[in-house]
C-alpha cells in the first residue's frame, strides 16, 4: 500500500465513490482521476493538522503553510469538489466520528500521533474579553493593518472594501465603475443630494472610499471613524492630495466613543459584522442616536443563514476576521427597529458580491508575485484561500 492509496481508501469509504481530486502524497504515490484538480500533500504534518483540527481548519492550516497544495487554480478546484459533494448528496465538511476513527488508524500506521503541530504564524491571536475595545482593536489590526500596499493589489482605485453595485454589463464597465455607482447610491439613499454641505458620519470608513466620494461629489462635511491606524494614514494622504482637509476628518475612534451631536446623514458599510452579536444592539443605538430625527441611515452588511457559522467558518474566523458575526437579515432588521429606526428599504446584493469577489480574486492572482514580496508566501496563501 502507498500513502496516497491509504488516504484515498479512507475518503472513498465515506463519500460513496472515487476521490474527486488527483492526489499526490509525500512518498511520491499518486491516486485519483488524471483530469481532476491536482492536490499534493508534501508533508505528513498536513495529516497531523487535520487530525487535531478536523475539517476546514486543519486543511486550511496545511494549505497556508504549504504542507498541502492545490496545484491547479484554487477557485476551480474548490468549485469542483463542492459540485461533486452536492451531486453525491454530501453535506458539511466536519467529519463524522467514524471518519475520525479511520483517520486515527491511518495516523497510527504512519506514526502521526503526538502533540499538535504549532499553528501557522499567520493565524490570528486575539485575547481578552470578547468585543472589549482592546480586543476589537487587535482583531481589526490583524485584518486591516497588514499593509495598505497589499490591499491595493486586490481592490479597485477607490480602495472600496465592500460589495460594489453593478448597473451595467458593458465590457468597458469596470469594478471601479461599479464601486462608484455603489458609493453614489449610498449618498443618495441618505439624502446627501438634497442640499450641499450636509454633515455626514461614515462609521467604519475603511480606506475612505465613501468619505472621499461624499465630500468630492456631494460637498458633504464628513467625519469618518476607523480603529485602524493604517487606514487613517492612507486616507489622510488622499485627503491632502485632493485638497479635502476642510471637508473630511478621519479619526481613529471606536464607534462607541463618537462625541459629536447628531449628523444630517449616517452610513456604515460592512462594519456591522465586526461589532459582535452581544454589541449589535449598542451599534444599532449609535446609528439611531447619531442621526438627526427624520433623516436617514444606510447600512451595507453581510448576512448568514441560521445554522451556518456566524463568523464565516473556522478558516475565516481563525485567519481573516476573528470575532466577526453575521446573522440572518431579519434579525438584523429587528435590532435596527428595536433601536428606534424605521426600515424603509432592504435590498439583497448577493449577486453583486459574487461579481465583486470574482474580480478581487482575479486581480490578486495577477499580482501574486508582488503580494508574496510584500507579505510572504504564507500570508499570501491565506488571502488566496
CSV table of C-alpha atoms in Angstrom, one decimal:
chain,number,residue,atom,x,y,z
A,1,UNK,CA,0.0,0.0,0.0
A,2,UNK,CA,1.0,3.6,-0.6
A,3,UNK,CA,0.3,6.8,1.3
A,4,UNK,CA,-2.0,8.2,-1.4
A,5,UNK,CA,-3.9,4.9,-1.7
A,6,UNK,CA,-4.4,4.7,2.1
A,7,UNK,CA,-5.7,8.3,2.2
A,8,UNK,CA,-8.0,7.7,-0.7
A,9,UNK,CA,-9.4,4.5,0.9
A,10,UNK,CA,-10.4,6.4,4.0
A,11,UNK,CA,-12.0,9.2,2.0
A,12,UNK,CA,-13.8,7.0,-0.6
A,13,UNK,CA,-15.3,4.8,2.1
A,14,UNK,CA,-17.2,7.8,3.4
A,15,UNK,CA,-18.1,9.8,0.2
A,16,UNK,CA,-19.6,7.0,-1.8
A,17,UNK,CA,-17.2,7.0,-4.8
A,18,UNK,CA,-13.8,7.8,-6.2
A,19,UNK,CA,-12.0,10.8,-4.6
A,20,UNK,CA,-12.8,14.0,-6.6
A,21,UNK,CA,-9.1,15.0,-6.9
A,22,UNK,CA,-5.8,13.8,-8.4
A,23,UNK,CA,-3.8,13.2,-5.2
A,24,UNK,CA,0.0,13.1,-4.8
A,25,UNK,CA,1.4,12.1,-1.4
A,26,UNK,CA,4.8,12.8,0.1
A,27,UNK,CA,6.1,9.4,-0.7
A,28,UNK,CA,5.5,10.1,-4.4
A,29,UNK,CA,2.5,7.9,-4.7
A,30,UNK,CA,-0.5,9.0,-6.8
A,31,UNK,CA,-4.2,8.2,-6.9
A,32,UNK,CA,-7.3,9.7,-8.4
A,33,UNK,CA,-8.6,10.8,-11.9
A,34,UNK,CA,-5.9,12.4,-14.1
A,35,UNK,CA,-8.4,15.1,-15.2
A,36,UNK,CA,-9.4,16.1,-11.7
A,37,UNK,CA,-7.8,19.0,-9.7
A,38,UNK,CA,-4.3,18.1,-8.6
A,39,UNK,CA,-3.8,18.2,-4.8
A,40,UNK,CA,-0.3,17.5,-3.4
A,41,UNK,CA,0.4,16.6,0.2
A,42,UNK,CA,4.1,17.4,0.8
A,43,UNK,CA,4.4,16.6,4.4
A,44,UNK,CA,2.9,14.2,7.0
A,45,UNK,CA,2.3,17.3,9.1
A,46,UNK,CA,-0.6,18.1,6.9
A,47,UNK,CA,-2.4,15.0,8.1
A,48,UNK,CA,-1.3,15.7,11.7
A,49,UNK,CA,-3.0,19.1,11.5
A,50,UNK,CA,-6.2,17.6,10.1
A,51,UNK,CA,-6.3,15.0,12.9
A,52,UNK,CA,-6.0,17.7,15.6
A,53,UNK,CA,-8.4,20.2,13.7
A,54,UNK,CA,-10.7,18.0,11.7
A,55,UNK,CA,-12.4,19.6,8.7
A,56,UNK,CA,-11.9,23.1,7.3
A,57,UNK,CA,-9.4,24.5,9.9
A,58,UNK,CA,-6.8,21.7,9.7
A,59,UNK,CA,-6.9,21.6,5.9
A,60,UNK,CA,-6.6,25.4,5.8
A,61,UNK,CA,-3.6,25.3,8.2
A,62,UNK,CA,-1.9,22.7,6.0
A,63,UNK,CA,-2.6,24.8,2.8
A,64,UNK,CA,-1.3,28.1,4.1
A,65,UNK,CA,1.9,26.6,5.4
A,66,UNK,CA,2.5,24.8,2.1
A,67,UNK,CA,2.3,21.4,3.6
A,68,UNK,CA,-0.6,20.8,1.2
A,69,UNK,CA,-1.1,22.5,-2.1
A,70,UNK,CA,-3.7,22.8,-4.8
A,71,UNK,CA,-1.5,22.7,-7.9
A,72,UNK,CA,-4.3,23.9,-10.2
A,73,UNK,CA,-6.4,27.1,-9.8
A,74,UNK,CA,-7.7,27.1,-6.3
A,75,UNK,CA,-11.1,28.5,-7.1
A,76,UNK,CA,-11.7,26.0,-9.9
A,77,UNK,CA,-10.6,23.1,-7.6
A,78,UNK,CA,-12.9,24.1,-4.7
A,79,UNK,CA,-15.8,24.6,-7.0
A,80,UNK,CA,-15.3,21.1,-8.5
A,81,UNK,CA,-15.1,19.4,-5.1
A,82,UNK,CA,-18.3,21.1,-3.9
A,83,UNK,CA,-20.1,20.2,-7.1
A,84,UNK,CA,-19.1,16.5,-6.6
A,85,UNK,CA,-20.2,16.7,-2.9
A,86,UNK,CA,-23.6,18.2,-4.0
A,87,UNK,CA,-24.1,15.5,-6.7
A,88,UNK,CA,-23.4,12.8,-4.1
A,89,UNK,CA,-25.7,14.3,-1.5
A,90,UNK,CA,-22.9,15.1,0.9
A,91,UNK,CA,-23.4,17.9,3.3
A,92,UNK,CA,-21.0,19.8,5.6
A,93,UNK,CA,-17.3,19.3,5.9
A,94,UNK,CA,-16.9,18.3,9.5
A,95,UNK,CA,-16.1,14.6,9.7
A,96,UNK,CA,-18.2,12.1,11.5
A,97,UNK,CA,-16.9,10.1,14.4
A,98,UNK,CA,-16.4,7.1,12.0
A,99,UNK,CA,-14.3,9.2,9.7
A,100,UNK,CA,-12.2,10.4,12.6
A,101,UNK,CA,-11.7,6.7,13.8
A,102,UNK,CA,-10.5,5.7,10.3
A,103,UNK,CA,-8.1,8.7,10.2
A,104,UNK,CA,-6.8,7.8,13.6
A,105,UNK,CA,-6.0,4.3,12.3
A,106,UNK,CA,-4.2,5.9,9.4
A,107,UNK,CA,-2.3,8.2,11.8
A,108,UNK,CA,-1.1,5.1,13.8
A,109,UNK,CA,0.1,3.5,10.7
A,110,UNK,CA,2.3,6.5,9.7
A,111,UNK,CA,3.2,7.4,13.3
A,112,UNK,CA,1.4,10.8,13.2
A,113,UNK,CA,0.0,10.8,16.7
A,114,UNK,CA,1.6,13.1,19.3
A,115,UNK,CA,1.5,16.8,20.2
A,116,UNK,CA,-0.3,19.1,17.7
A,117,UNK,CA,1.8,21.0,15.2
A,118,UNK,CA,2.1,24.7,16.2
A,119,UNK,CA,-0.5,26.9,14.5
A,120,UNK,CA,0.7,28.9,11.4
A,121,UNK,CA,2.3,32.3,12.2
A,122,UNK,CA,-0.5,33.9,10.1
A,123,UNK,CA,-3.3,32.5,12.3
A,124,UNK,CA,-4.9,35.3,14.4
A,125,UNK,CA,-4.1,35.5,18.1
A,126,UNK,CA,-6.6,37.8,19.9
A,127,UNK,CA,-7.1,37.8,23.7
A,128,UNK,CA,-9.2,39.4,26.3
A,129,UNK,CA,-13.0,39.8,26.7
A,130,UNK,CA,-14.9,39.3,23.5
A,131,UNK,CA,-15.6,42.7,21.8
A,132,UNK,CA,-13.9,44.7,24.5
A,133,UNK,CA,-12.4,47.9,23.0
A,134,UNK,CA,-8.9,46.4,23.3
A,135,UNK,CA,-9.8,43.1,21.7
A,136,UNK,CA,-11.7,44.8,18.9
A,137,UNK,CA,-8.6,46.9,18.1
A,138,UNK,CA,-6.5,43.8,18.0
A,139,UNK,CA,-8.9,41.9,15.7
A,140,UNK,CA,-9.3,44.9,13.4
A,141,UNK,CA,-5.5,45.4,13.3
A,142,UNK,CA,-5.0,41.7,12.4
A,143,UNK,CA,-7.3,42.2,9.4
A,144,UNK,CA,-6.7,45.7,8.2
A,145,UNK,CA,-3.2,46.7,9.2
A,146,UNK,CA,-1.5,44.1,7.1
A,147,UNK,CA,-0.3,46.7,4.6
A,148,UNK,CA,-2.1,49.4,2.6
A,149,UNK,CA,0.1,48.4,-0.4
A,150,UNK,CA,-1.1,44.8,0.0
A,151,UNK,CA,-4.8,45.8,-0.2
A,152,UNK,CA,-4.0,47.9,-3.3
A,153,UNK,CA,-3.1,44.6,-5.0
A,154,UNK,CA,-6.7,43.4,-4.5
A,155,UNK,CA,-9.1,46.4,-4.5
A,156,UNK,CA,-10.1,49.0,-7.1
A,157,UNK,CA,-8.8,52.5,-7.4
A,158,UNK,CA,-11.4,53.7,-4.8
A,159,UNK,CA,-10.0,51.2,-2.3
A,160,UNK,CA,-13.6,50.2,-1.6
A,161,UNK,CA,-13.5,47.0,0.6
A,162,UNK,CA,-17.2,46.2,0.3
A,163,UNK,CA,-19.5,44.9,-2.4
A,164,UNK,CA,-19.9,47.0,-5.5
A,165,UNK,CA,-23.2,47.6,-7.1
A,166,UNK,CA,-23.4,46.7,-10.8
A,167,UNK,CA,-25.6,48.7,-13.1
A,168,UNK,CA,-24.2,47.7,-16.5
A,169,UNK,CA,-22.9,44.6,-18.3
A,170,UNK,CA,-21.0,46.6,-20.9
A,171,UNK,CA,-17.4,45.2,-21.4
A,172,UNK,CA,-15.9,48.6,-20.6
A,173,UNK,CA,-17.8,48.8,-17.3
A,174,UNK,CA,-15.2,48.1,-14.6
A,175,UNK,CA,-15.2,47.2,-10.9
A,176,UNK,CA,-14.2,50.9,-10.2
A,177,UNK,CA,-17.4,52.0,-12.1
A,178,UNK,CA,-19.5,49.6,-10.1
A,179,UNK,CA,-18.0,50.8,-6.8
A,180,UNK,CA,-18.6,54.4,-7.9
A,181,UNK,CA,-22.2,53.5,-8.6
A,182,UNK,CA,-22.5,51.9,-5.1
A,183,UNK,CA,-21.0,55.0,-3.4
A,184,UNK,CA,-23.3,57.3,-5.4
A,185,UNK,CA,-26.3,55.1,-4.5
A,186,UNK,CA,-25.4,55.2,-0.8
A,187,UNK,CA,-25.0,59.0,-0.8
A,188,UNK,CA,-28.4,59.5,-2.5
A,189,UNK,CA,-30.1,57.0,-0.2
A,190,UNK,CA,-29.1,59.0,2.8
A,191,UNK,CA,-30.2,62.3,1.1
A,192,UNK,CA,-26.8,64.0,0.5
A,193,UNK,CA,-28.1,65.0,-2.9
A,194,UNK,CA,-30.9,67.2,-1.4
A,195,UNK,CA,-28.6,70.1,-0.3
A,196,UNK,CA,-24.9,70.7,-0.4
A,197,UNK,CA,-22.7,70.9,2.8
A,198,UNK,CA,-24.5,68.4,5.0
A,199,UNK,CA,-22.8,66.8,7.9
A,200,UNK,CA,-22.2,63.1,7.2
A,201,UNK,CA,-20.9,60.3,9.5
A,202,UNK,CA,-19.1,57.3,8.0
A,203,UNK,CA,-18.9,54.6,10.7
A,204,UNK,CA,-16.1,52.1,9.8
A,205,UNK,CA,-14.8,54.2,7.0
A,206,UNK,CA,-12.2,51.7,5.7
A,207,UNK,CA,-9.8,53.2,3.3
A,208,UNK,CA,-12.1,56.2,2.8
A,209,UNK,CA,-13.9,55.4,-0.4
A,210,UNK,CA,-17.3,56.6,0.8
A,211,UNK,CA,-15.9,59.5,2.9
A,212,UNK,CA,-14.0,60.9,0.0
A,213,UNK,CA,-16.8,60.3,-2.5
A,214,UNK,CA,-19.3,62.1,-0.4
A,215,UNK,CA,-17.1,65.1,0.0
A,216,UNK,CA,-16.0,65.3,-3.6
A,217,UNK,CA,-19.3,64.7,-5.3
A,218,UNK,CA,-21.9,66.0,-2.8
A,219,UNK,CA,-19.9,68.6,-1.0
A,220,UNK,CA,-20.6,66.9,2.3
A,221,UNK,CA,-18.7,67.7,5.5
A,222,UNK,CA,-17.6,64.2,6.6
A,223,UNK,CA,-16.4,62.6,9.8
A,224,UNK,CA,-15.1,59.1,9.2
A,225,UNK,CA,-14.1,56.7,12.0
A,226,UNK,CA,-11.9,53.7,12.0
A,227,UNK,CA,-9.9,51.8,14.6
A,228,UNK,CA,-7.1,51.0,12.1
A,229,UNK,CA,-4.2,53.5,12.1
A,230,UNK,CA,-3.0,52.1,8.8
A,231,UNK,CA,-6.3,53.1,7.2
A,232,UNK,CA,-6.3,56.6,8.7
A,233,UNK,CA,-2.8,57.2,7.4
A,234,UNK,CA,-3.9,56.1,3.9
A,235,UNK,CA,-7.0,58.3,3.9
A,236,UNK,CA,-5.2,61.3,5.3
A,237,UNK,CA,-2.7,61.1,2.4
A,238,UNK,CA,-5.6,61.1,-0.1
A,239,UNK,CA,-7.3,64.0,1.7
A,240,UNK,CA,-4.1,66.1,1.3
A,241,UNK,CA,-3.7,65.1,-2.3
A,242,UNK,CA,-7.2,66.1,-3.2
A,243,UNK,CA,-7.4,69.2,-1.1
A,244,UNK,CA,-10.3,68.0,1.1
A,245,UNK,CA,-8.9,68.8,4.5
A,246,UNK,CA,-11.7,71.4,5.1
A,247,UNK,CA,-14.4,68.8,4.3
A,248,UNK,CA,-13.1,65.4,5.6
A,249,UNK,CA,-11.9,64.5,9.1
A,250,UNK,CA,-10.8,60.9,9.7
A,251,UNK,CA,-10.4,59.7,13.3
A,252,UNK,CA,-9.0,56.6,15.0
A,253,UNK,CA,-12.1,56.2,17.2
A,254,UNK,CA,-14.4,53.4,18.4
A,255,UNK,CA,-18.0,53.7,17.2
A,256,UNK,CA,-19.0,53.7,20.9
A,257,UNK,CA,-16.9,56.8,21.5
A,258,UNK,CA,-18.2,59.3,18.9
A,259,UNK,CA,-18.8,62.6,20.9
A,260,UNK,CA,-20.5,64.6,18.1
A,261,UNK,CA,-24.1,65.7,18.1
A,262,UNK,CA,-26.4,64.0,15.5
A,263,UNK,CA,-25.5,64.3,11.8
A,264,UNK,CA,-27.6,65.0,8.8
A,265,UNK,CA,-26.8,61.5,7.5
A,266,UNK,CA,-25.1,58.3,8.6
A,267,UNK,CA,-23.7,55.3,6.7
A,268,UNK,CA,-21.9,52.2,7.7
A,269,UNK,CA,-20.6,49.8,5.0
A,270,UNK,CA,-19.7,46.3,6.1
A,271,UNK,CA,-18.6,47.3,9.5
A,272,UNK,CA,-21.6,45.9,11.5
A,273,UNK,CA,-20.2,42.4,11.0
A,274,UNK,CA,-17.3,43.3,13.3
A,275,UNK,CA,-19.3,44.5,16.4
A,276,UNK,CA,-20.4,41.1,17.5
A,277,UNK,CA,-23.8,39.7,18.5
A,278,UNK,CA,-23.9,41.0,22.1
A,279,UNK,CA,-22.9,44.5,21.0
A,280,UNK,CA,-25.1,44.8,17.9
A,281,UNK,CA,-27.9,46.5,19.9
A,282,UNK,CA,-25.4,49.1,21.0
A,283,UNK,CA,-24.2,49.6,17.5
A,284,UNK,CA,-27.8,50.0,16.3
A,285,UNK,CA,-28.4,52.5,19.0
A,286,UNK,CA,-25.4,54.5,18.0
A,287,UNK,CA,-26.7,54.6,14.4
A,288,UNK,CA,-30.0,55.9,15.7
A,289,UNK,CA,-28.6,58.4,18.1
A,290,UNK,CA,-26.1,59.9,15.7
A,291,UNK,CA,-28.6,60.9,13.0
A,292,UNK,CA,-31.0,63.9,13.3
A,293,UNK,CA,-34.6,62.6,13.7
A,294,UNK,CA,-36.3,62.3,10.4
A,295,UNK,CA,-33.0,61.9,8.5
A,296,UNK,CA,-31.5,58.7,7.0
A,297,UNK,CA,-29.1,55.9,7.8
A,298,UNK,CA,-27.8,53.4,5.2
A,299,UNK,CA,-26.2,50.1,6.2
A,300,UNK,CA,-24.5,47.6,3.9
A,301,UNK,CA,-23.8,44.4,5.7
A,302,UNK,CA,-23.1,40.7,5.1
A,303,UNK,CA,-25.6,38.1,6.4
A,304,UNK,CA,-25.6,34.3,7.1
A,305,UNK,CA,-28.5,31.9,7.2
A,306,UNK,CA,-29.5,30.4,10.6
A,307,UNK,CA,-27.4,27.3,11.3
A,308,UNK,CA,-24.3,28.5,9.4
A,309,UNK,CA,-21.1,29.6,11.1
A,310,UNK,CA,-21.9,33.2,12.0
A,311,UNK,CA,-18.3,34.2,11.6
A,312,UNK,CA,-18.0,32.7,8.1
A,313,UNK,CA,-16.4,29.3,9.1
A,314,UNK,CA,-13.3,28.1,11.0
A,315,UNK,CA,-10.9,29.4,8.4
A,316,UNK,CA,-12.3,32.9,8.1
A,317,UNK,CA,-12.7,33.2,11.9
A,318,UNK,CA,-9.1,32.0,12.6
A,319,UNK,CA,-7.2,33.7,9.8
A,320,UNK,CA,-9.1,36.6,8.3
A,321,UNK,CA,-11.7,38.2,10.6
A,322,UNK,CA,-11.6,37.0,14.2
A,323,UNK,CA,-14.7,37.7,16.2
A,324,UNK,CA,-16.8,38.6,13.1
A,325,UNK,CA,-20.5,37.8,13.5
A,326,UNK,CA,-23.2,37.6,10.8
A,327,UNK,CA,-26.9,36.7,11.2
A,328,UNK,CA,-30.0,36.4,9.0
A,329,UNK,CA,-31.2,39.7,7.6
A,330,UNK,CA,-34.5,39.6,9.5
A,331,UNK,CA,-32.7,39.5,12.9
A,332,UNK,CA,-30.5,42.5,11.9
A,333,UNK,CA,-33.7,44.4,10.9
A,334,UNK,CA,-35.2,43.6,14.3
A,335,UNK,CA,-32.1,45.1,16.0
A,336,UNK,CA,-32.5,48.3,14.0
A,337,UNK,CA,-36.2,48.7,14.6
A,338,UNK,CA,-35.7,48.0,18.3
A,339,UNK,CA,-33.2,50.9,18.4
A,340,UNK,CA,-35.9,53.2,17.0
A,341,UNK,CA,-35.0,53.3,13.3
A,342,UNK,CA,-37.8,52.8,10.8
A,343,UNK,CA,-36.7,50.5,8.0
A,344,UNK,CA,-37.8,51.9,4.6
A,345,UNK,CA,-35.9,49.6,2.3
A,346,UNK,CA,-34.0,46.3,2.3
A,347,UNK,CA,-32.1,45.1,-0.8
A,348,UNK,CA,-30.2,41.9,-1.3
A,349,UNK,CA,-26.9,42.3,-3.0
A,350,UNK,CA,-25.7,38.6,-3.2
A,351,UNK,CA,-25.1,38.6,-6.9
A,352,UNK,CA,-23.3,41.9,-6.8
A,353,UNK,CA,-20.9,40.5,-4.1
A,354,UNK,CA,-20.2,37.4,-6.2
A,355,UNK,CA,-19.1,39.6,-9.1
A,356,UNK,CA,-17.1,41.8,-6.8
A,357,UNK,CA,-15.2,39.0,-5.2
A,358,UNK,CA,-14.5,37.3,-8.5
A,359,UNK,CA,-12.7,40.4,-9.7
A,360,UNK,CA,-10.8,40.8,-6.4
A,361,UNK,CA,-9.6,37.2,-6.8
A,362,UNK,CA,-8.5,37.6,-10.4
A,363,UNK,CA,-6.7,40.9,-9.6
A,364,UNK,CA,-5.0,39.2,-6.7
A,365,UNK,CA,-3.8,36.3,-8.8
A,366,UNK,CA,-2.4,38.8,-11.4
A,367,UNK,CA,-0.5,40.5,-8.6
A,368,UNK,CA,0.6,37.2,-6.9
A,369,UNK,CA,4.3,37.8,-7.1
A,370,UNK,CA,4.1,41.3,-5.7
A,371,UNK,CA,1.9,40.0,-2.9
A,372,UNK,CA,4.4,37.4,-1.9
A,373,UNK,CA,7.2,40.0,-1.9
A,374,UNK,CA,5.1,42.3,0.4
A,375,UNK,CA,3.8,39.8,3.0
A,376,UNK,CA,5.5,36.5,2.3
A,377,UNK,CA,4.2,33.2,0.8
A,378,UNK,CA,2.2,32.1,3.9
A,379,UNK,CA,0.2,35.3,4.3
A,380,UNK,CA,-0.3,35.5,0.5
A,381,UNK,CA,-1.7,31.9,0.6
A,382,UNK,CA,-4.0,32.9,3.4
A,383,UNK,CA,-5.6,35.6,1.3
A,384,UNK,CA,-5.7,33.4,-1.9
A,385,UNK,CA,-7.7,30.9,0.2
